[in-house]
mmCIF file of C-alpha atoms in Angstrom:
data_model
loop_
_atom_site.group_PDB
_atom_site.id
_atom_site.type_symbol
_atom_site.label_atom_id
_atom_site.label_comp_id
_atom_site.label_asym_id
_atom_site.label_seq_id
_atom_site.Cartn_x
_atom_site.Cartn_y
_atom_site.Cartn_z
ATOM 1 C CA ALA A 243 -9.983 10.900 -6.804
ATOM 2 C CA GLN A 244 -10.446 7.826 -4.348
ATOM 3 C CA ARG A 245 -7.358 7.112 -2.140
ATOM 4 C CA VAL A 246 -6.846 5.586 0.958
ATOM 5 C CA THR A 247 -3.931 6.234 3.339
ATOM 6 C CA GLN A 248 -2.289 4.313 6.214
ATOM 7 C CA PRO A 249 0.495 6.655 7.347
ATOM 8 C CA GLU A 250 2.513 3.846 9.127
ATOM 9 C CA LYS A 251 4.241 1.301 7.160
ATOM 10 C CA LEU A 252 5.367 -0.498 10.553
ATOM 11 C CA LEU A 253 3.889 -0.830 14.117
ATOM 12 C CA SER A 254 5.002 -2.457 17.049
ATOM 13 C CA VAL A 255 3.542 -3.067 20.130
ATOM 14 C CA PHE A 256 3.873 -5.332 23.246
ATOM 15 C CA LYS A 257 1.670 -8.024 24.132
ATOM 16 C CA GLY A 258 -1.509 -6.923 26.149
ATOM 17 C CA ALA A 259 -0.924 -3.196 25.097
ATOM 18 C CA PRO A 260 -3.607 -1.521 23.058
ATOM 19 C CA VAL A 261 -2.924 -0.900 19.244
ATOM 20 C CA GLU A 262 -4.434 1.346 16.675
ATOM 21 C CA LEU A 263 -3.754 1.130 12.927
ATOM 22 C CA LYS A 264 -4.796 4.262 11.188
ATOM 23 C CA CYS A 265 -6.520 4.668 7.897
ATOM 24 C CA ASN A 266 -7.657 7.564 6.299
ATOM 25 C CA TYR A 267 -9.527 7.942 2.862
ATOM 26 C CA SER A 268 -10.816 10.459 0.302
ATOM 27 C CA TYR A 269 -13.958 9.644 -1.672
ATOM 28 C CA SER A 270 -16.753 11.789 -3.062
ATOM 29 C CA GLY A 271 -19.736 9.567 -2.568
ATOM 30 C CA SER A 272 -20.813 7.376 0.654
ATOM 31 C CA PRO A 273 -17.878 5.131 0.927
ATOM 32 C CA GLU A 274 -17.681 1.257 1.974
ATOM 33 C CA LEU A 275 -14.842 0.723 4.070
ATOM 34 C CA PHE A 276 -13.140 -2.671 4.834
ATOM 35 C CA TRP A 277 -10.171 -3.827 6.927
ATOM 36 C CA TYR A 278 -8.488 -6.956 5.274
ATOM 37 C CA VAL A 279 -5.575 -8.847 7.179
ATOM 38 C CA GLN A 280 -2.912 -10.978 5.727
ATOM 39 C CA TYR A 281 -1.164 -13.511 8.123
ATOM 40 C CA SER A 282 2.460 -14.882 6.998
ATOM 41 C CA ARG A 283 2.147 -16.963 3.841
ATOM 42 C CA GLN A 284 -1.808 -16.475 3.742
ATOM 43 C CA ARG A 285 -4.210 -15.046 1.556
ATOM 44 C CA LEU A 286 -5.810 -11.764 2.443
ATOM 45 C CA GLN A 287 -8.734 -12.143 4.192
ATOM 46 C CA LEU A 288 -11.585 -9.887 5.401
ATOM 47 C CA LEU A 289 -11.415 -8.619 8.961
ATOM 48 C CA LEU A 290 -14.356 -6.730 9.178
ATOM 49 C CA ARG A 291 -16.328 -4.098 7.370
ATOM 50 C CA HIS A 292 -17.831 -0.805 8.761
ATOM 51 C CA ILE A 293 -21.563 -1.587 7.553
ATOM 52 C CA SER A 294 -21.716 -4.611 9.921
ATOM 53 C CA ARG A 295 -19.990 -2.985 12.817
ATOM 54 C CA GLU A 296 -19.048 -6.233 14.532
ATOM 55 C CA SER A 297 -16.024 -6.878 16.487
ATOM 56 C CA ILE A 298 -13.684 -9.796 14.756
ATOM 57 C CA LYS A 299 -11.039 -11.332 16.960
ATOM 58 C CA GLY A 300 -11.168 -8.304 19.564
ATOM 59 C CA PHE A 301 -11.001 -5.822 16.620
ATOM 60 C CA THR A 302 -13.186 -2.588 15.836
ATOM 61 C CA ALA A 303 -13.239 0.117 13.379
ATOM 62 C CA ASP A 304 -15.694 3.038 13.492
ATOM 63 C CA LEU A 305 -16.307 4.822 10.211
ATOM 64 C CA ASN A 306 -15.644 8.668 11.062
ATOM 65 C CA LYS A 307 -16.895 10.659 8.052
ATOM 66 C CA GLY A 308 -16.283 13.940 9.532
ATOM 67 C CA GLU A 309 -12.295 12.974 9.905
ATOM 68 C CA THR A 310 -12.720 10.566 6.858
ATOM 69 C CA SER A 311 -10.693 7.971 9.025
ATOM 70 C CA PHE A 312 -11.658 4.552 9.912
ATOM 71 C CA HIS A 313 -9.162 3.020 12.328
ATOM 72 C CA LEU A 314 -8.621 -0.241 13.581
ATOM 73 C CA LYS A 315 -8.449 -0.786 17.345
ATOM 74 C CA LYS A 316 -7.707 -3.192 19.848
ATOM 75 C CA PRO A 317 -7.532 -2.674 23.616
ATOM 76 C CA PHE A 318 -5.051 -6.034 23.911
ATOM 77 C CA ALA A 319 -2.990 -7.021 21.403
ATOM 78 C CA GLN A 320 -2.000 -10.824 21.210
ATOM 79 C CA GLU A 321 0.986 -12.230 19.368
ATOM 80 C CA GLU A 322 -1.340 -14.113 16.957
ATOM 81 C CA ASP A 323 -2.371 -10.357 15.496
ATOM 82 C CA SER A 324 1.209 -10.302 14.072
ATOM 83 C CA ALA A 325 0.370 -9.548 10.308
ATOM 84 C CA MET A 326 -0.127 -6.837 7.464
ATOM 85 C CA TYR A 327 -3.064 -5.123 7.568
ATOM 86 C CA TYR A 328 -4.841 -3.242 4.816
ATOM 87 C CA CYS A 329 -7.597 -0.702 4.928
ATOM 88 C CA ALA A 330 -9.757 -0.503 1.841
ATOM 89 C CA LEU A 331 -12.467 1.373 0.287
ATOM 90 C CA ASN A 332 -15.137 0.226 -1.916
ATOM 91 C CA GLY A 333 -15.872 2.634 -4.793
ATOM 92 C CA GLY A 334 -18.490 1.023 -6.283
ATOM 93 C CA ASN A 335 -16.717 -1.044 -9.111
ATOM 94 C CA GLN A 336 -13.294 -1.678 -7.232
ATOM 95 C CA PHE A 337 -11.693 -2.038 -4.085
ATOM 96 C CA TYR A 338 -9.009 0.329 -3.317
ATOM 97 C CA PHE A 339 -6.242 -0.453 -1.116
ATOM 98 C CA GLY A 340 -3.808 1.447 1.497
ATOM 99 C CA THR A 341 -0.308 0.465 1.208
ATOM 100 C CA GLY A 342 -0.555 -1.639 4.543
ATOM 101 C CA THR A 343 0.440 -1.498 8.135
ATOM 102 C CA SER A 344 2.922 -4.377 9.241
ATOM 103 C CA LEU A 345 1.759 -5.047 12.997
ATOM 104 C CA THR A 346 4.238 -6.798 15.150
ATOM 105 C CA VAL A 347 3.256 -7.785 18.651
ATOM 106 C CA ILE A 348 6.259 -8.316 20.832
ATOM 107 C CA PRO A 349 5.816 -11.067 23.176
ATOM 108 C CA ASP B 123 -11.467 -25.753 -0.965
ATOM 109 C CA THR B 124 -14.683 -23.840 -2.043
ATOM 110 C CA GLY B 125 -12.629 -20.278 -2.040
ATOM 111 C CA VAL B 126 -11.030 -18.451 -5.176
ATOM 112 C CA SER B 127 -8.240 -20.560 -6.457
ATOM 113 C CA GLN B 128 -5.576 -19.149 -8.618
ATOM 114 C CA ASP B 129 -3.092 -21.149 -10.962
ATOM 115 C CA PRO B 130 0.017 -21.480 -11.362
ATOM 116 C CA ARG B 131 1.067 -20.134 -7.437
ATOM 117 C CA HIS B 132 4.283 -19.199 -8.904
ATOM 118 C CA LYS B 133 5.418 -18.627 -12.360
ATOM 119 C CA ILE B 134 9.437 -17.777 -13.660
ATOM 120 C CA THR B 135 9.558 -16.654 -17.446
ATOM 121 C CA LYS B 136 12.254 -14.817 -19.383
ATOM 122 C CA ARG B 137 11.792 -11.441 -20.736
ATOM 123 C CA GLY B 138 9.714 -11.194 -23.674
ATOM 124 C CA GLN B 139 7.746 -14.522 -23.046
ATOM 125 C CA ASN B 140 3.649 -14.560 -22.936
ATOM 126 C CA VAL B 141 2.453 -15.799 -19.804
ATOM 127 C CA THR B 142 -0.971 -16.584 -18.806
ATOM 128 C CA PHE B 143 -2.885 -16.916 -15.321
ATOM 129 C CA ARG B 144 -5.894 -18.352 -14.207
ATOM 130 C CA CYS B 145 -8.408 -17.681 -11.509
ATOM 131 C CA ASP B 146 -11.647 -19.805 -10.596
ATOM 132 C CA PRO B 147 -13.861 -17.421 -8.260
ATOM 133 C CA ILE B 148 -16.300 -18.687 -5.677
ATOM 134 C CA SER B 149 -19.004 -20.165 -7.876
ATOM 135 C CA GLU B 150 -21.699 -17.923 -7.074
ATOM 136 C CA HIS B 151 -20.027 -14.754 -7.526
ATOM 137 C CA ASN B 152 -20.453 -12.589 -10.163
ATOM 138 C CA ARG B 153 -17.868 -10.067 -9.684
ATOM 139 C CA LEU B 154 -13.986 -11.073 -10.632
ATOM 140 C CA TYR B 155 -11.336 -8.380 -10.056
ATOM 141 C CA TRP B 156 -7.592 -8.738 -10.824
ATOM 142 C CA TYR B 157 -5.247 -6.693 -8.809
ATOM 143 C CA ARG B 158 -1.418 -6.699 -8.995
ATOM 144 C CA GLN B 159 0.990 -6.234 -5.499
ATOM 145 C CA THR B 160 4.441 -5.375 -5.776
ATOM 146 C CA LEU B 161 6.860 -5.381 -2.658
ATOM 147 C CA GLY B 162 5.954 -2.725 0.115
ATOM 148 C CA GLN B 163 2.462 -1.647 -1.615
ATOM 149 C CA GLY B 164 -1.115 -2.473 -1.197
ATOM 150 C CA PRO B 165 -3.152 -4.460 -4.106
ATOM 151 C CA GLU B 166 -3.477 -2.106 -7.275
ATOM 152 C CA PHE B 167 -6.677 -2.771 -9.219
ATOM 153 C CA LEU B 168 -6.093 -3.898 -12.910
ATOM 154 C CA THR B 169 -9.417 -4.762 -13.850
ATOM 155 C CA TYR B 170 -12.654 -5.899 -13.287
ATOM 156 C CA PHE B 171 -15.792 -8.614 -14.706
ATOM 157 C CA GLN B 172 -19.409 -8.768 -13.945
ATOM 158 C CA ASN B 173 -20.265 -11.951 -15.113
ATOM 159 C CA GLU B 174 -18.475 -11.847 -18.597
ATOM 160 C CA ALA B 175 -18.219 -8.397 -19.251
ATOM 161 C CA GLN B 176 -15.188 -6.580 -18.291
ATOM 162 C CA LEU B 177 -16.311 -3.203 -16.857
ATOM 163 C CA GLU B 178 -13.327 -1.434 -15.898
ATOM 164 C CA LYS B 179 -9.796 -1.306 -16.849
ATOM 165 C CA SER B 180 -7.001 0.292 -14.973
ATOM 166 C CA ARG B 181 -4.343 2.696 -16.775
ATOM 167 C CA LEU B 182 -2.097 0.212 -15.486
ATOM 168 C CA LEU B 183 -3.125 -2.283 -17.731
ATOM 169 C CA SER B 184 -1.078 -1.818 -20.786
ATOM 170 C CA ASP B 185 -2.072 -3.331 -24.313
ATOM 171 C CA ARG B 186 0.191 -6.079 -23.568
ATOM 172 C CA PHE B 187 -2.330 -7.278 -20.779
ATOM 173 C CA SER B 188 -5.446 -9.115 -21.506
ATOM 174 C CA ALA B 189 -8.001 -10.463 -19.291
ATOM 175 C CA GLU B 190 -10.979 -12.752 -20.324
ATOM 176 C CA ARG B 191 -13.754 -14.277 -18.379
ATOM 177 C CA PRO B 192 -15.800 -16.126 -21.281
ATOM 178 C CA LYS B 193 -18.650 -17.985 -19.629
ATOM 179 C CA GLY B 194 -19.146 -15.564 -16.331
ATOM 180 C CA SER B 195 -16.946 -18.256 -14.395
ATOM 181 C CA PHE B 196 -13.163 -18.825 -14.647
ATOM 182 C CA SER B 197 -11.203 -15.891 -15.762
ATOM 183 C CA THR B 198 -7.434 -15.699 -17.424
ATOM 184 C CA LEU B 199 -4.915 -12.969 -17.324
ATOM 185 C CA GLU B 200 -2.446 -12.902 -20.336
ATOM 186 C CA ILE B 201 0.523 -10.482 -20.368
ATOM 187 C CA GLN B 202 2.585 -10.479 -23.694
ATOM 188 C CA ARG B 203 6.006 -9.697 -24.258
ATOM 189 C CA THR B 204 6.970 -9.798 -20.254
ATOM 190 C CA GLU B 205 9.138 -7.242 -19.132
ATOM 191 C CA GLN B 206 11.154 -7.099 -15.738
ATOM 192 C CA GLY B 207 8.845 -4.569 -14.465
ATOM 193 C CA ASP B 208 5.657 -7.098 -14.573
ATOM 194 C CA SER B 209 7.137 -9.030 -11.875
ATOM 195 C CA ALA B 210 4.743 -8.878 -9.057
ATOM 196 C CA MET B 211 1.983 -10.906 -7.320
ATOM 197 C CA TYR B 212 -1.252 -11.299 -9.324
ATOM 198 C CA LEU B 213 -4.138 -11.506 -7.136
ATOM 199 C CA CYS B 214 -7.687 -12.530 -8.339
ATOM 200 C CA ALA B 215 -10.892 -11.742 -5.912
ATOM 201 C CA SER B 216 -14.251 -12.506 -6.420
ATOM 202 C CA SER B 217 -17.295 -10.788 -4.763
ATOM 203 C CA LEU B 218 -21.199 -10.706 -5.146
ATOM 204 C CA SER B 219 -22.371 -7.204 -6.562
ATOM 205 C CA THR B 220 -25.247 -6.755 -4.326
ATOM 206 C CA GLY B 221 -24.555 -3.898 -1.612
ATOM 207 C CA GLN B 222 -24.611 -5.625 1.645
ATOM 208 C CA LEU B 223 -22.699 -8.792 0.171
ATOM 209 C CA MET B 224 -20.096 -6.918 -1.469
ATOM 210 C CA LYS B 225 -17.024 -8.222 0.008
ATOM 211 C CA ALA B 226 -14.304 -9.383 -1.626
ATOM 212 C CA PHE B 227 -12.590 -12.693 -1.115
ATOM 213 C CA PHE B 228 -8.896 -13.367 -2.486
ATOM 214 C CA GLY B 229 -7.029 -16.061 -4.001
ATOM 215 C CA GLN B 230 -3.549 -16.846 -2.839
ATOM 216 C CA GLY B 231 -2.276 -15.089 -6.070
ATOM 217 C CA THR B 232 0.159 -16.035 -8.784
ATOM 218 C CA ARG B 233 3.782 -14.778 -8.299
ATOM 219 C CA LEU B 234 5.502 -13.655 -11.506
ATOM 220 C CA THR B 235 9.131 -13.419 -11.724
ATOM 221 C CA VAL B 236 10.326 -12.217 -15.183
ATOM 222 C CA VAL B 237 14.130 -12.737 -15.668
#
């Protein structure tokens, strides 16, 4: 069965510190992985997707098929990064979401 | 605003009443999804349409729930005989179905409170 696991519900880091939000998945096929972000009072929006291999707002994520992980990383956290982050997997017909990690960047 | 729009943004209803939500996707998107999100959870898939065809429904979608997308454009989600457990944020998203462009864009959601 398809599943996305985000083990940390809450994560706090100091401004300027590195941040890593963990995501593990299970999927029998070839997955497409995404990170979505939800800032306070705003809609869910796409942050990045593994297929693009891009860096958005300083965030990167590498798909590790051996470890079935797609962790989100940023070397220097900023206060404006405080938000809810959801890892998602596209299983062909739908997107499966993790339960989310609330990131707080402490000034 | 050319994004996904949902109406209403908030709905308070009494238990047992019927409610209907509307979603207008991005115009060129042929896929439309409905999700439900409760506190502390990620979005949970309810159903999706490819054009006007409803291709998949979750087990979460009881027979009190029905969704339509009559002309392959906007969609409605109706909940009949609402229960307190239906209280949640209902999210609509749309996407293209072509692989490289298959990323979902979300609306702001309709928050349903059943009292």
